[in-house]
Coordinates of C-alpha atoms in Angstrom, one line a residue:
P18 CA 0.0 -0.1 -0.1
S19 CA 1.0 3.5 -0.5
H20 CA 2.9 5.8 2.3
K21 CA -0.7 7.7 2.8
N22 CA -2.5 4.4 3.0
V23 CA 0.0 2.9 5.8
D24 CA -0.6 6.2 7.7
V25 CA -4.5 5.8 7.6
I26 CA -4.4 2.2 8.6
C27 CA -2.1 3.0 11.5
C28 CA -4.4 5.6 12.7
K29 CA -7.5 3.3 12.5
E30 CA -5.8 0.7 14.8
C31 CA -5.3 3.7 16.8
Y32 CA -8.7 4.3 16.9
R33 CA -10.2 1.0 17.6
M34 CA -8.4 0.9 20.9
L35 CA -9.8 4.2 22.4
K36 CA -13.7 4.9 22.3
S37 CA -14.9 7.8 20.4
E38 CA -16.2 9.8 23.3
D39 CA -12.8 9.2 25.0
I40 CA -10.8 11.0 22.0
L41 CA -13.5 13.3 21.6
G42 CA -13.0 14.3 25.4
Q43 CA -9.3 14.7 25.3
V44 CA -9.6 16.7 22.0
A45 CA -11.9 19.0 23.7
K46 CA -9.6 19.0 26.9
R47 CA -6.6 19.9 24.7
L48 CA -8.4 22.7 22.9
R49 CA -9.3 24.3 26.2
N50 CA -6.4 24.4 27.7
E51 CA -4.6 25.9 24.7
M52 CA -7.3 28.7 24.8
K53 CA -6.6 29.2 28.5
E54 CA -2.9 30.1 27.6
G55 CA -4.2 32.7 25.6
L56 CA -6.2 34.3 28.0
D57 CA -5.7 37.8 29.9
F58 CA -6.7 36.6 33.4
T59 CA -7.4 40.5 34.0
T60 CA -9.9 40.9 31.4
L61 CA -11.0 36.9 31.4
L62 CA -10.9 37.7 27.5
P63 CA -8.2 36.9 24.8
Y64 CA -5.2 39.0 24.5
P65 CA -5.1 41.4 21.6
Q66 CA -5.2 39.4 18.5
S67 CA -2.2 38.8 16.0
E68 CA -2.7 39.2 12.4
V69 CA -3.1 35.4 12.2
E70 CA -5.2 35.5 14.7
E71 CA -7.6 38.0 13.2
I72 CA -7.7 36.1 10.2
F73 CA -9.6 33.5 11.5
G74 CA -10.9 35.4 14.3
E75 CA -14.7 36.1 14.7
F76 CA -14.6 39.2 16.9
P77 CA -16.1 41.5 14.4
K78 CA -18.8 39.3 13.2
I79 CA -19.7 38.9 17.1
Q80 CA -19.6 42.6 17.9
K81 CA -22.0 43.2 14.5
D82 CA -24.6 40.6 15.1
I83 CA -27.5 42.5 16.2
T84 CA -29.4 39.3 17.3
L85 CA -26.9 39.0 20.2
E86 CA -27.3 40.3 23.8
P87 CA -24.2 41.8 25.3
K88 CA -24.2 38.8 27.8
Q89 CA -24.2 36.3 24.8
K90 CA -21.2 38.3 23.0
L91 CA -19.2 37.8 26.0
A92 CA -20.0 34.3 26.7
L93 CA -18.8 34.0 22.7
M94 CA -15.9 35.8 23.8
S95 CA -14.8 33.7 26.9
V96 CA -13.2 30.4 27.1
P97 CA -16.0 27.8 26.5
S98 CA -16.7 24.8 28.4
L99 CA -15.6 21.3 27.6
K100 CA -18.9 20.2 26.9
V101 CA -19.5 23.3 24.6
I102 CA -16.4 22.3 22.5
K103 CA -17.1 18.4 22.7
N104 CA -21.1 19.2 21.5
F105 CA -19.5 21.7 18.7
I106 CA -17.0 18.9 17.2
R107 CA -19.7 16.1 17.5
K108 CA -22.1 18.0 15.5
A109 CA -19.6 19.0 12.9
F110 CA -18.3 15.1 12.6
L111 CA -21.8 13.9 12.5
E112 CA -23.4 16.4 10.2
T113 CA -20.6 16.2 8.0
E114 CA -20.5 12.2 8.3
T115 CA -17.1 12.4 9.1
P116 CA -15.2 9.3 10.5
F117 CA -14.4 10.0 14.3
K118 CA -11.1 8.4 13.9
D119 CA -10.2 11.8 12.0
L120 CA -10.1 13.3 15.3
L121 CA -6.6 12.3 15.6
Y122 CA -5.8 13.8 12.1
M123 CA -7.8 17.0 13.2
I124 CA -5.7 17.8 16.7
T125 CA -2.3 16.8 14.7
L126 CA -3.0 19.4 11.9
M127 CA -4.0 21.8 13.9
H128 CA -1.7 21.7 16.2
K129 CA 1.1 21.6 13.2
F130 CA -0.9 25.1 12.3
L131 CA -0.3 26.6 15.8
R132 CA 3.0 25.8 16.0
K133 CA 4.1 27.0 12.7
T134 CA 2.4 30.4 12.8
D135 CA 2.8 30.8 16.5
C136 CA -1.0 31.7 16.8
A137 CA -2.8 31.5 19.8
L138 CA -5.8 29.1 20.3
T139 CA -8.8 31.6 21.4
S140 CA -12.5 31.6 21.9
L141 CA -12.5 33.9 19.0
N142 CA -10.9 31.5 16.5
W143 CA -11.2 28.0 17.6
R144 CA -14.7 27.3 15.7
P145 CA -13.5 28.7 12.2
L146 CA -10.0 26.7 12.8
C147 CA -11.9 23.5 13.8
M148 CA -14.5 23.6 10.5
V149 CA -11.1 24.4 8.4
T150 CA -9.0 21.9 9.7
L151 CA -12.1 19.3 9.3
K152 CA -12.1 20.5 5.5
V153 CA -8.4 19.9 4.8
V154 CA -8.2 16.8 6.7
E155 CA -11.4 15.3 4.6
K156 CA -9.0 16.2 1.7
W157 CA -6.1 14.6 2.9
T158 CA -7.9 11.3 4.0
L159 CA -9.5 11.2 0.3
A160 CA -12.9 10.8 1.8
D161 CA -15.6 9.6 -0.8
D162 CA -18.2 12.4 0.1
H163 CA -16.1 15.5 -0.2
L164 CA -17.2 18.5 2.3
G165 CA -18.4 21.3 0.4
Y166 CA -18.0 25.0 2.0
A167 CA -21.9 25.2 1.9
D168 CA -21.7 22.2 4.1
L169 CA -19.6 24.0 6.4
T170 CA -21.7 26.9 6.5
T171 CA -25.0 24.7 7.6
I172 CA -22.8 23.6 10.2
Y173 CA -21.6 27.1 11.6
P174 CA -23.2 29.7 9.4
K175 CA -21.1 32.8 10.8
F176 CA -18.9 32.5 7.6
S177 CA -20.1 32.4 3.9
P178 CA -18.8 29.5 1.5
E179 CA -16.6 32.0 -0.2
E180 CA -14.9 33.1 3.3
Y181 CA -14.6 29.6 4.3
Y182 CA -12.7 29.0 0.9
N183 CA -10.7 31.7 1.6
L184 CA -9.8 30.8 5.2
E185 CA -8.7 27.2 3.9
M186 CA -6.1 28.7 1.5
E187 CA -4.6 31.2 4.2
F188 CA -4.8 28.0 6.4
L189 CA -2.8 25.6 4.0
E190 CA -0.4 29.0 3.0
F191 CA 0.3 29.6 6.7
I192 CA 1.6 25.7 6.9
E193 CA 3.3 26.0 3.8
Y194 CA 0.7 23.5 2.3
D195 CA 2.6 20.4 4.6
H196 CA -0.9 19.2 5.3
A197 CA 0.4 15.2 5.0
I198 CA -0.1 13.7 8.3
E199 CA 2.7 11.2 9.5
S200 CA 1.5 8.1 11.3
V201 CA 4.2 9.0 13.9
E202 CA 2.1 11.9 14.7
T203 CA -1.1 10.4 15.1
H204 CA 0.4 7.6 17.4
R205 CA 2.0 10.8 19.6
W206 CA -1.6 11.9 20.3
F207 CA -2.6 8.6 20.7
S208 CA -0.2 7.8 23.5
V209 CA -0.9 10.9 25.2
F210 CA -4.9 10.4 25.1
E211 CA -4.3 6.8 26.0
E212 CA -1.9 7.9 29.3
E213 CA -4.2 10.7 30.3
L214 CA -7.1 8.2 30.2
G215 CA -5.1 5.8 32.4
K216 CA -4.8 8.3 35.2
I217 CA -8.5 9.2 34.7
N218 CA -9.7 5.2 34.8
K219 CA -6.9 4.7 37.9
S220 CA -8.6 7.6 39.7
S221 CA -12.0 6.6 39.4
I222 CA -11.2 3.1 41.0
G223 CA -9.2 4.5 43.6
W224 CA -5.7 3.4 42.7

């Protein structure tokens, strides 16, 4: 089999060893921890945005949305709960019929983007980045039913299909089109999640 197919097979084997909800919970936890690192605790809001963060950010859309009350706007700019993150990602995967095994690809690719750009993951950009990463992952894994940009809009309508296309192009440029995912990278995340879940299981039974 091709190098890419070998990596996909390896990821599937990792996925079989962990339940989808376990992986989803660990991905959500990892994203939330990233967001907390970019939080100014004097205001409980993200630090001033860098150029990359502004490109993928939602602040102008939130501010202009007349349907939102001030408290709702503040809530959208604050670090979301684990439940909110899990529900958003679960909805995205279910509505696009994306296999949950691709969660490992998603966290690997998003981590690559954040490290290459030195971009902070914040409450203002995590949703757009999740959607764009999902789109890039879907292309890389050569899924049978390709996601359209209109599909992303039905899941998260803050951006138009054209805006999602532009965000994807920006994303690919920032990572220098290096969207290949090696099996060693997905195995690294698998090992991290497996270790975390092992600690949780041990503590829950009093070990």
